[in-house]
């Protein structure tokens, strides 16, 4: 489309760093076939800052001091010598010319055909690229939205806003002796929140918060004046944090239509007032209108009408591309004599899950991943193993660092034999690429249903009133997406062979079977007593086929 002058610039939008690498590899393939297409990858300011922590003023940062005197030469040098502008290239030229690498990368985007970046730079109302997407700006841009299933929750987060009563009190105490007008505005907001708190035993859904918004708008004005009058305020960081939260809240309130739910809740951090964006499609549409065309793609956009409603429009085109992988190289079995239902989470059920895992992994030496519905469930099964058995099991921990994640994945080398215990929907259930013998099987325990919480209940109520699909929209569809992602770790190339075992009786019911991709029509129902034989027969067939070749 760009080559035929149907688009001026392409934005390849990703949810995670690893998918940016995939985009760079895709453009490399096009270039190897003759495409002349310069690309630039944008890295977040916090990650690419040369000073460790962004403090963007000339007194604190040598890269900011004199940046504008040198940046034009830096951009000219880079774009005349580089067609592939990655993070490493940007850092190299930024060091050479002593310019801010983040601002430098943004300037470079003017001179490229494709921009690879996070969703935020197009959709986030606080982060979007104003040079392309400000209120009056638009262009013949083409948006490619990768792993688009992730955008639903990301967009809900971007377009929601929350404020805590306790933060008004905290900042008021800091400014009380410095600025009485600001302190008074903070006290008024605190009073508004206190009145709402008295009405709220647990959670309260509100039809209107007009009086609160009047107080917040006055507070915003007082904050603006205060920062102009007192730029050296001792506690400016704490005050600025609340200022930006208030600004975001006001901006999101201006977007409110019937796609929002306003609620108050008593939380561990204090009383919270939240503008919850239940359906982000109208907000996303305003961003997409800044360009000419958008393509949402993912291996797990099922059911498609659910994603159409939450991302764009039910009238948009949808294309289902059949899997290029040979189904004969993959066994899909449903263990229908176990369940992960909360009412059945007991030692007897955990022992059956352990037996399933042991049965299917014993049939062929190799690397496997087992995905559990929660850390608690995973720990309940893990503790049933003896010390000798645990030697070949590695376990995902809460809050793993990037280095710990890499060390975890390094265990999955070809020729090794380990079983990774992971959590469905976690960092290892999507976006990782363990090819060939690095992973030969996945066991998925449960249907991936999100845990019950306030916002899940609000989503359920909202969509129940709207079209009677409340439970599916809040629980079934998001859960099944996590299952599909986890299952997708097994077959990554044409040469891969592997097994996918789904353990929950609900997978045998019509409500879930209808959500299976077309390629899963060959699924087999098995009981624990049959599992080892079914898996062994599959591997025997694979071995026989390879011998014939």
Coordinates of C-alpha atoms in Angstrom, one line a residue:
X1 CA 0.0 0.0 0.0
X2 CA 2.9 2.4 0.8
X3 CA 4.6 1.5 -2.5
X4 CA 1.4 2.3 -4.4
X5 CA 1.0 5.7 -2.6
X6 CA -2.0 4.5 -0.6
X7 CA -0.3 5.2 2.7
X8 CA 2.4 7.7 3.8
X9 CA 3.8 5.9 6.8
X10 CA 3.3 2.5 8.5
X11 CA 3.1 2.1 12.3
X12 CA 3.7 -1.4 13.5
X13 CA 2.3 -1.5 17.1
X14 CA 3.2 -4.1 19.6
X15 CA 2.4 -5.0 23.2
X16 CA 5.8 -6.4 24.2
X17 CA 9.5 -6.0 23.4
X18 CA 9.9 -9.4 22.0
X19 CA 7.2 -8.8 19.3
X20 CA 9.2 -5.7 18.2
X21 CA 12.1 -8.0 17.4
X22 CA 9.7 -10.1 15.3
X23 CA 8.6 -7.0 13.4
X24 CA 12.3 -6.1 12.8
X25 CA 12.9 -9.6 11.4
X26 CA 9.8 -9.3 9.2
X27 CA 11.1 -6.1 7.6
X28 CA 14.5 -7.7 7.2
X29 CA 12.9 -10.5 5.1
X30 CA 11.2 -7.9 2.9
X31 CA 14.5 -6.1 2.4
X32 CA 16.2 -9.3 1.5
X33 CA 13.7 -9.6 -1.3
X34 CA 14.4 -6.1 -2.6
X35 CA 12.1 -3.8 -0.5
X36 CA 13.5 -0.3 0.0
X37 CA 11.9 0.5 3.3
X38 CA 13.6 2.4 6.2
X39 CA 12.3 1.6 9.7
X40 CA 12.9 3.0 13.2
X41 CA 12.1 1.3 16.5
X42 CA 11.1 3.5 19.4
X43 CA 12.2 2.4 22.9
X44 CA 10.6 3.8 26.0
X45 CA 12.4 6.8 27.6
X46 CA 12.9 5.0 30.9
X47 CA 14.7 2.1 29.1
X48 CA 16.9 4.1 26.7
X49 CA 17.9 7.0 28.9
X50 CA 21.7 7.2 29.2
X51 CA 21.5 8.6 32.7
X52 CA 19.6 5.7 34.2
X53 CA 16.6 7.8 35.4
X54 CA 15.1 10.4 33.1
X55 CA 15.6 13.9 34.5
X56 CA 15.1 15.9 31.4
X57 CA 16.7 19.3 32.1
X58 CA 20.0 20.7 30.9
X59 CA 21.4 21.1 34.5
X60 CA 21.0 17.4 35.3
X61 CA 21.6 15.7 32.0
X62 CA 24.5 16.3 29.6
X63 CA 22.5 14.8 26.7
X64 CA 19.8 17.4 27.2
X65 CA 22.3 20.3 27.4
X66 CA 22.7 21.6 23.9
X67 CA 20.6 18.8 22.5
X68 CA 18.9 21.0 19.9
X69 CA 22.2 22.4 18.7
X70 CA 23.4 18.9 17.7
X71 CA 20.3 16.8 17.0
X72 CA 19.8 17.9 13.3
X73 CA 23.4 16.8 12.4
X74 CA 22.8 13.5 14.3
X75 CA 19.6 12.8 12.5
X76 CA 21.1 13.6 9.1
X77 CA 24.1 11.4 9.7
X78 CA 21.9 8.5 10.8
X79 CA 19.3 8.5 8.1
X80 CA 21.8 8.9 5.3
X81 CA 23.8 5.8 6.5
X82 CA 21.2 3.5 8.2
X83 CA 18.0 1.9 6.8
X84 CA 17.5 -0.2 10.0
X85 CA 17.3 2.1 13.0
X86 CA 17.2 -0.1 16.0
X87 CA 17.7 0.7 19.7
X88 CA 21.4 -0.1 19.4
X89 CA 21.8 2.2 16.4
X90 CA 20.0 5.0 18.1
X91 CA 22.2 4.6 21.2
X92 CA 25.4 4.6 19.1
X93 CA 24.5 7.9 17.3
X94 CA 23.1 9.4 20.5
X95 CA 26.5 8.8 22.2
X96 CA 28.4 10.0 19.2
X97 CA 26.6 13.3 19.1
X98 CA 25.6 13.6 22.9
X99 CA 21.9 14.0 22.3
X100 CA 18.9 12.6 24.2
X101 CA 18.3 9.1 22.6
X102 CA 14.6 9.2 23.1
X103 CA 13.9 12.6 21.5
X104 CA 16.5 11.7 18.9
X105 CA 14.5 8.6 18.0
X106 CA 11.3 10.5 17.7
X107 CA 12.9 13.0 15.3
X108 CA 14.2 10.1 13.2
X109 CA 10.7 8.9 12.6
X110 CA 10.1 11.8 10.2
X111 CA 12.6 10.2 7.8
X112 CA 11.5 6.6 7.8
X113 CA 8.8 4.6 6.1
X114 CA 7.9 2.4 9.1
X115 CA 7.8 3.0 12.8
X116 CA 7.9 0.0 15.2
X117 CA 6.6 1.0 18.7
X118 CA 4.4 0.2 21.6
X119 CA 0.6 0.6 21.5
X120 CA 1.1 3.6 23.8
X121 CA 2.5 5.8 21.1
X122 CA -0.7 5.8 19.1
X123 CA -3.4 5.0 21.7
X124 CA -2.4 6.3 25.1
X125 CA -3.9 9.7 25.8
X126 CA -0.9 10.6 28.0
X127 CA 1.9 9.2 25.8
X128 CA 0.8 9.3 22.1
X129 CA 3.1 10.9 19.5
X130 CA 1.8 14.5 19.4
X131 CA 3.7 15.2 16.3
X132 CA 1.5 12.7 14.4
X133 CA -1.6 12.4 16.5
X134 CA -2.4 15.7 18.2
X135 CA -6.0 17.0 18.1
X136 CA -5.6 18.6 14.6
X137 CA -3.1 16.2 13.2
X138 CA -3.7 13.2 10.9
X139 CA -2.2 11.6 7.9
X140 CA -2.3 8.6 5.5
X141 CA -1.0 6.3 8.2
X142 CA -1.4 2.6 8.2
X143 CA -1.6 0.9 11.6
X144 CA -0.6 -2.7 12.0
X145 CA -1.7 -3.9 15.5
X146 CA 0.2 -7.0 16.5
X147 CA -1.1 -9.5 19.2
X148 CA -4.3 -7.4 19.1
X149 CA -6.0 -9.5 21.8
X150 CA -3.7 -7.7 24.3
X151 CA -5.1 -4.3 23.3
X152 CA -8.5 -4.9 25.0
X153 CA -7.1 -4.8 28.6
X154 CA -4.3 -2.4 27.7
X155 CA -6.9 0.1 26.2
X156 CA -9.2 -0.3 29.2
X157 CA -6.2 0.6 31.4
X158 CA -5.2 3.6 29.2
X159 CA -8.7 5.1 29.2
X160 CA -9.6 4.4 32.8
X161 CA -8.7 6.8 35.6
X162 CA -8.6 6.5 39.4
X163 CA -8.1 8.8 42.3
X164 CA -7.6 8.0 46.0
X165 CA -9.0 10.1 48.9
X166 CA -5.9 9.7 51.0
X167 CA -3.6 11.3 48.4
X168 CA -5.5 14.6 48.6
X169 CA -4.9 14.6 52.4
X170 CA -1.3 13.7 52.0
X171 CA -0.5 16.5 49.5
X172 CA -2.6 19.0 51.5
X173 CA -0.4 18.4 54.6
X174 CA 2.7 19.1 52.4
X175 CA 1.5 22.4 51.0
X176 CA -0.6 23.7 53.9
X177 CA 2.0 26.1 55.1
X178 CA 3.2 27.1 51.7
X179 CA 0.0 27.8 49.7
X180 CA -3.4 28.2 51.4
X181 CA -5.3 28.4 48.1
X182 CA -4.0 25.0 46.9
X183 CA -4.5 23.5 50.4
X184 CA -8.1 24.7 50.4
X185 CA -8.7 23.1 46.9
X186 CA -7.2 19.9 48.1
X187 CA -9.4 20.0 51.3
X188 CA -12.5 20.4 49.2
X189 CA -11.7 17.4 47.0
X190 CA -11.0 15.4 50.1
X191 CA -14.4 16.4 51.5
X192 CA -16.1 15.3 48.3
X193 CA -14.4 11.9 48.5
X194 CA -15.3 11.6 52.2
X195 CA -19.0 12.0 51.3
X196 CA -18.8 9.3 48.7
X197 CA -16.9 7.0 51.1
X198 CA -19.7 7.3 53.7
X199 CA -22.1 6.1 51.1
X200 CA -20.0 3.1 50.2
X201 CA -19.8 -0.1 52.3
X202 CA -17.8 -2.0 49.7
X203 CA -18.5 -0.9 46.1
X204 CA -20.8 1.8 44.9
X205 CA -21.8 2.5 41.2
X206 CA -22.4 6.2 40.6
X207 CA -24.6 7.8 37.9
X208 CA -23.1 11.2 38.3
X209 CA -20.1 12.9 40.0
X210 CA -20.7 16.5 38.8
X211 CA -19.8 18.1 42.2
X212 CA -16.6 16.1 42.4
X213 CA -15.5 17.2 38.9
X214 CA -16.1 20.9 39.8
X215 CA -13.7 20.6 42.7
X216 CA -11.2 18.7 40.6
X217 CA -11.2 21.3 37.9
X218 CA -10.6 24.0 40.5
X219 CA -7.8 22.0 42.0
X220 CA -6.2 21.5 38.6
X221 CA -6.2 25.3 38.1
X222 CA -4.6 25.9 41.5
X223 CA -2.0 23.2 40.9
X224 CA -1.0 24.9 37.6
X225 CA -0.7 28.3 39.3
X226 CA 1.2 26.8 42.2
X227 CA 3.9 25.1 40.0
X228 CA 4.4 28.4 38.1
X229 CA 4.8 30.3 41.4
X230 CA 6.9 27.8 43.3
X231 CA 9.0 25.8 40.9
X232 CA 11.5 24.9 43.6
X233 CA 8.9 23.4 46.0
X234 CA 10.5 20.8 48.3
X235 CA 7.9 18.2 47.7
X236 CA 7.3 18.9 44.0
X237 CA 7.6 15.2 43.1
X238 CA 4.7 14.1 45.4
X239 CA 2.6 17.1 44.3
X240 CA 3.3 16.5 40.6
X241 CA 2.2 12.9 40.9
X242 CA -1.2 13.9 42.2
X243 CA -1.4 16.7 39.6
X244 CA -0.9 14.3 36.7
X245 CA -3.5 11.9 38.2
X246 CA -6.0 14.7 38.4
X247 CA -5.3 15.9 34.9
X248 CA -5.7 12.3 33.5
X249 CA -9.0 11.9 35.5
X250 CA -10.4 15.1 34.1
X251 CA -9.3 14.2 30.5
X252 CA -10.9 10.8 30.8
X253 CA -14.1 12.2 32.2
X254 CA -14.5 14.2 29.0
X255 CA -14.6 11.0 27.0
X256 CA -17.3 9.4 29.1
X257 CA -20.3 7.9 27.2
X258 CA -22.2 4.8 27.9
X259 CA -19.0 2.8 27.5
X260 CA -17.9 3.8 31.1
X261 CA -18.9 2.7 34.6
X262 CA -18.1 5.1 37.4
X263 CA -17.6 3.4 40.8
X264 CA -16.2 3.9 44.2
X265 CA -14.5 1.2 46.2
X266 CA -12.9 0.7 49.6
X267 CA -9.5 -0.8 48.9
X268 CA -6.4 -1.6 50.9
X269 CA -4.9 1.7 49.7
X270 CA -7.9 3.7 50.8
X271 CA -11.1 4.9 49.2
X272 CA -10.9 4.9 45.4
X273 CA -13.0 6.7 42.8
X274 CA -12.6 5.2 39.3
X275 CA -13.7 5.9 35.8
X276 CA -13.7 2.4 34.4
X277 CA -13.7 2.1 30.6
X278 CA -15.6 -1.2 30.0
X279 CA -15.7 -0.9 26.2
X280 CA -12.6 0.9 24.8
X281 CA -13.7 0.8 21.1
X282 CA -15.1 4.4 20.9
X283 CA -11.8 5.7 22.4
X284 CA -9.7 3.7 20.1
X285 CA -11.7 4.8 17.1
X286 CA -10.7 8.4 17.7
X287 CA -7.1 7.4 17.4
X288 CA -7.6 5.2 14.4
X289 CA -9.3 8.0 12.6
X290 CA -6.0 9.8 12.7
X291 CA -4.8 7.4 10.0
X292 CA -6.1 5.8 6.9
X293 CA -6.3 2.1 7.7
X294 CA -5.8 -0.3 10.5
X295 CA -5.2 -4.1 10.6
X296 CA -5.7 -5.9 13.9
X297 CA -4.1 -9.4 13.9
X298 CA -3.5 -12.2 16.3
X299 CA -3.6 -16.0 16.4
X300 CA -6.3 -15.8 19.0
X301 CA -8.9 -13.3 18.0
X302 CA -11.7 -15.7 18.8
X303 CA -14.6 -15.2 19.0
X304 CA -14.1 -12.5 16.4
X305 CA -17.4 -10.6 17.1
X306 CA -16.2 -10.1 20.7
X307 CA -13.0 -8.5 19.6
X308 CA -14.7 -6.5 16.9
X309 CA -17.0 -5.0 19.4
X310 CA -14.2 -4.1 21.9
X311 CA -11.6 -2.9 19.3
X312 CA -13.3 -1.4 16.3
X313 CA -16.7 -2.0 14.8
X314 CA -18.9 -5.0 14.2
X315 CA -19.1 -3.9 10.5
X316 CA -15.4 -4.2 9.9
X317 CA -13.9 -6.9 7.7
X318 CA -12.6 -10.0 9.3
X319 CA -10.4 -12.7 7.7
X320 CA -9.7 -16.1 9.2
X321 CA -6.5 -17.5 7.9
X322 CA -6.1 -21.3 8.3
X323 CA -3.1 -22.6 10.1
X324 CA -0.2 -23.5 7.8
X325 CA 0.8 -26.3 10.2
X326 CA 0.0 -30.0 9.6
X327 CA -2.4 -31.2 12.2
X328 CA -0.9 -34.7 12.1
X329 CA 2.2 -33.3 13.8
X330 CA 0.1 -32.3 16.9
X331 CA -2.0 -34.2 19.3
X332 CA -4.8 -32.3 21.0
X333 CA -6.5 -34.2 23.8
X334 CA -9.1 -33.1 26.4
X335 CA -9.0 -34.7 29.8
X336 CA -12.7 -34.6 30.7
X337 CA -12.6 -36.5 34.0
X338 CA -10.9 -33.6 36.0
X339 CA -11.9 -30.0 36.6
X340 CA -10.4 -26.8 38.0
X341 CA -13.7 -25.5 39.4
X342 CA -13.2 -23.7 42.7
X343 CA -15.7 -26.1 44.4
X344 CA -13.5 -29.1 43.4
X345 CA -10.1 -27.8 44.3
X346 CA -9.0 -30.4 46.8
X347 CA -6.1 -32.9 47.2
X348 CA -7.9 -35.7 45.4
X349 CA -8.3 -33.4 42.3
X350 CA -4.7 -32.2 42.6
X351 CA -3.5 -35.8 42.7
X352 CA -5.4 -36.6 39.5
X353 CA -3.8 -33.5 37.8
X354 CA -0.3 -34.7 38.9
X355 CA -1.1 -38.2 37.5
X356 CA -2.1 -36.6 34.1
X357 CA 1.1 -34.6 34.0
X358 CA 3.3 -37.6 34.9
X359 CA 1.5 -39.9 32.4
X360 CA 1.8 -37.6 29.3
X361 CA 5.4 -36.4 30.0
X362 CA 6.7 -39.9 30.6
X363 CA 5.9 -41.1 27.0
X364 CA 8.7 -39.1 25.4
X365 CA 11.8 -37.5 26.9
X366 CA 11.8 -33.7 26.3
X367 CA 10.7 -30.3 27.6
X368 CA 7.2 -29.6 28.6
X369 CA 5.2 -26.7 30.1
X370 CA 2.3 -27.1 32.4
X371 CA 0.0 -24.0 32.8
X372 CA -2.0 -23.7 36.0
X373 CA -4.9 -21.3 36.7
X374 CA -3.2 -19.6 39.6
X375 CA 0.0 -19.6 41.7
X376 CA -1.9 -21.2 44.5
X377 CA -3.1 -24.1 42.4
X378 CA 0.4 -24.6 41.0
X379 CA 1.9 -24.7 44.5
X380 CA -0.8 -27.2 45.6
X381 CA 0.2 -29.6 42.8
X382 CA 3.9 -29.0 43.1
X383 CA 4.0 -29.9 46.8
X384 CA 2.7 -33.4 45.9
X385 CA 6.0 -34.2 44.2
X386 CA 8.9 -35.8 46.0
X387 CA 12.4 -34.1 46.2
X388 CA 13.7 -36.5 43.5
X389 CA 10.8 -35.7 41.2
X390 CA 11.3 -32.0 41.6
X391 CA 14.8 -32.1 40.2
X392 CA 13.4 -31.8 36.7
X393 CA 10.7 -29.3 37.5
X394 CA 11.3 -25.5 37.3
X395 CA 8.7 -23.2 38.7
X396 CA 7.6 -19.7 37.6
X397 CA 7.8 -17.3 40.6
X398 CA 5.8 -14.1 41.3
X399 CA 7.5 -10.9 40.1
X400 CA 10.4 -12.5 38.2
X401 CA 13.0 -10.1 36.9
X402 CA 13.9 -10.0 33.2
X403 CA 17.1 -11.9 34.0
X404 CA 15.2 -14.5 36.0
X405 CA 12.8 -15.0 33.1
X406 CA 15.8 -15.5 30.7
X407 CA 17.3 -18.0 33.0
X408 CA 14.0 -19.9 33.2
X409 CA 13.8 -20.1 29.4
X410 CA 17.4 -21.1 29.1
X411 CA 16.5 -24.5 30.7
X412 CA 14.4 -25.3 27.6
X413 CA 17.3 -26.2 25.4
X414 CA 17.1 -29.0 22.7
X415 CA 18.1 -32.4 24.2
X416 CA 17.2 -31.3 27.7
X417 CA 14.4 -32.8 29.8
X418 CA 12.6 -30.4 32.1
X419 CA 9.0 -29.5 32.9
X420 CA 8.2 -25.9 33.5
X421 CA 5.3 -25.1 35.9
X422 CA 3.8 -21.8 34.8
X423 CA 0.7 -19.7 35.3
X424 CA -1.9 -19.3 32.4
X425 CA -1.9 -15.7 31.2
X426 CA 1.6 -15.1 32.7
X427 CA 4.8 -14.1 31.0
X428 CA 5.6 -17.6 29.7
X429 CA 2.2 -18.3 28.2
X430 CA 2.6 -16.0 25.2
X431 CA 5.3 -14.2 23.2
X432 CA 7.9 -16.9 23.7
X433 CA 9.3 -18.9 20.8
X434 CA 10.6 -22.3 21.9
X435 CA 11.1 -24.0 18.5
X436 CA 11.6 -27.7 17.6
X437 CA 12.8 -29.8 20.5
X438 CA 12.9 -26.9 22.9
X439 CA 9.3 -27.6 23.7
X440 CA 7.4 -30.7 22.8
X441 CA 4.3 -30.4 24.9
X442 CA 1.9 -28.2 26.9
X443 CA -0.5 -29.3 29.6
X444 CA -3.1 -26.6 30.3
X445 CA -5.0 -27.0 33.6
X446 CA -8.4 -25.1 33.7
X447 CA -10.2 -22.8 31.3
X448 CA -8.2 -19.7 32.1
X449 CA -11.1 -17.9 33.7
X450 CA -10.0 -14.6 35.3
X451 CA -10.3 -14.4 39.1
X452 CA -13.5 -12.8 40.4
X453 CA -13.0 -9.1 41.3
X454 CA -14.9 -5.9 41.3
X455 CA -14.1 -5.0 37.7
X456 CA -15.0 -8.4 36.4
X457 CA -18.3 -8.2 38.2
X458 CA -18.9 -4.7 36.7
X459 CA -18.0 -6.0 33.2
X460 CA -20.4 -8.9 33.6
X461 CA -23.2 -6.6 34.8
X462 CA -22.6 -4.1 31.9
X463 CA -22.7 -6.7 29.1
X464 CA -25.5 -8.6 30.7
X465 CA -27.7 -5.5 30.5
X466 CA -26.4 -4.7 27.0
X467 CA -26.8 -8.0 25.2
X468 CA -27.2 -10.8 27.7
X469 CA -23.6 -12.0 27.2
X470 CA -22.2 -10.8 30.5
X471 CA -20.5 -13.9 31.8
X472 CA -18.9 -14.7 28.4
X473 CA -17.5 -11.2 28.0
X474 CA -16.2 -11.0 31.5
X475 CA -14.9 -14.5 32.0
X476 CA -15.3 -17.1 29.2
X477 CA -13.8 -15.3 26.3
X478 CA -10.8 -13.7 28.1
X479 CA -10.1 -17.1 29.7
X480 CA -10.2 -19.0 26.4
X481 CA -7.9 -16.5 24.9
X482 CA -5.3 -17.3 27.5
X483 CA -5.7 -21.1 26.8
X484 CA -5.2 -20.6 23.1
X485 CA -2.1 -18.5 23.7
X486 CA -0.6 -21.1 26.0
X487 CA -1.4 -23.9 23.5
X488 CA 0.3 -21.9 20.8
X489 CA 3.7 -22.3 22.5
X490 CA 4.0 -25.9 21.2
X491 CA 3.9 -25.7 17.4
X492 CA 6.1 -22.8 16.2
X493 CA 7.6 -24.1 12.9
X494 CA 6.8 -26.5 10.1
X495 CA 9.3 -29.0 11.7
X496 CA 7.7 -28.9 15.2
X497 CA 6.0 -32.0 16.7
X498 CA 4.1 -31.8 20.0
X499 CA 1.2 -32.5 22.3
X500 CA -1.4 -30.2 23.8
X501 CA -3.4 -31.6 26.7
X502 CA -6.4 -29.6 28.1
X503 CA -7.4 -30.7 31.5
X504 CA -11.0 -29.6 32.5
X505 CA -14.4 -31.2 31.9
X506 CA -15.6 -27.9 30.6
X507 CA -13.5 -28.2 27.5
X508 CA -15.8 -31.1 26.4
X509 CA -18.9 -28.9 26.6
X510 CA -20.5 -27.1 23.7
X511 CA -20.0 -23.7 25.2
X512 CA -16.2 -24.2 24.9
X513 CA -15.9 -26.4 21.9
X514 CA -17.6 -23.7 19.8
X515 CA -14.7 -21.4 20.8
X516 CA -12.1 -23.8 19.5
X517 CA -10.2 -22.8 16.3
X518 CA -11.1 -24.7 13.1
X519 CA -7.8 -26.5 13.4
X520 CA -8.9 -28.0 16.7
X521 CA -11.7 -30.0 15.2
X522 CA -9.6 -33.2 15.6
X523 CA -9.5 -33.0 19.4
X524 CA -9.8 -36.3 21.4
X525 CA -11.6 -36.9 24.6
X526 CA -9.6 -39.0 27.1
X527 CA -9.7 -40.2 30.6
X528 CA -6.7 -40.5 32.9
X529 CA -6.6 -44.3 32.4
X530 CA -6.3 -43.7 28.6
X531 CA -3.9 -40.7 28.5
X532 CA -0.6 -42.5 28.5
X533 CA -1.6 -44.8 25.7
X534 CA -3.0 -42.0 23.5
X535 CA 0.1 -40.0 23.9
X536 CA 2.4 -43.0 23.3
X537 CA 0.5 -43.9 20.1
X538 CA 1.0 -40.3 18.8
X539 CA 4.7 -40.3 19.4
X540 CA 5.0 -43.8 17.8
X541 CA 3.2 -42.5 14.7
X542 CA 5.6 -39.5 14.6
X543 CA 8.6 -41.7 14.9
X544 CA 7.3 -44.1 12.2
X545 CA 6.6 -41.2 9.8
X546 CA 10.1 -39.8 10.3
X547 CA 11.7 -43.3 9.6
X548 CA 9.7 -43.5 6.4
X549 CA 11.1 -40.2 5.3

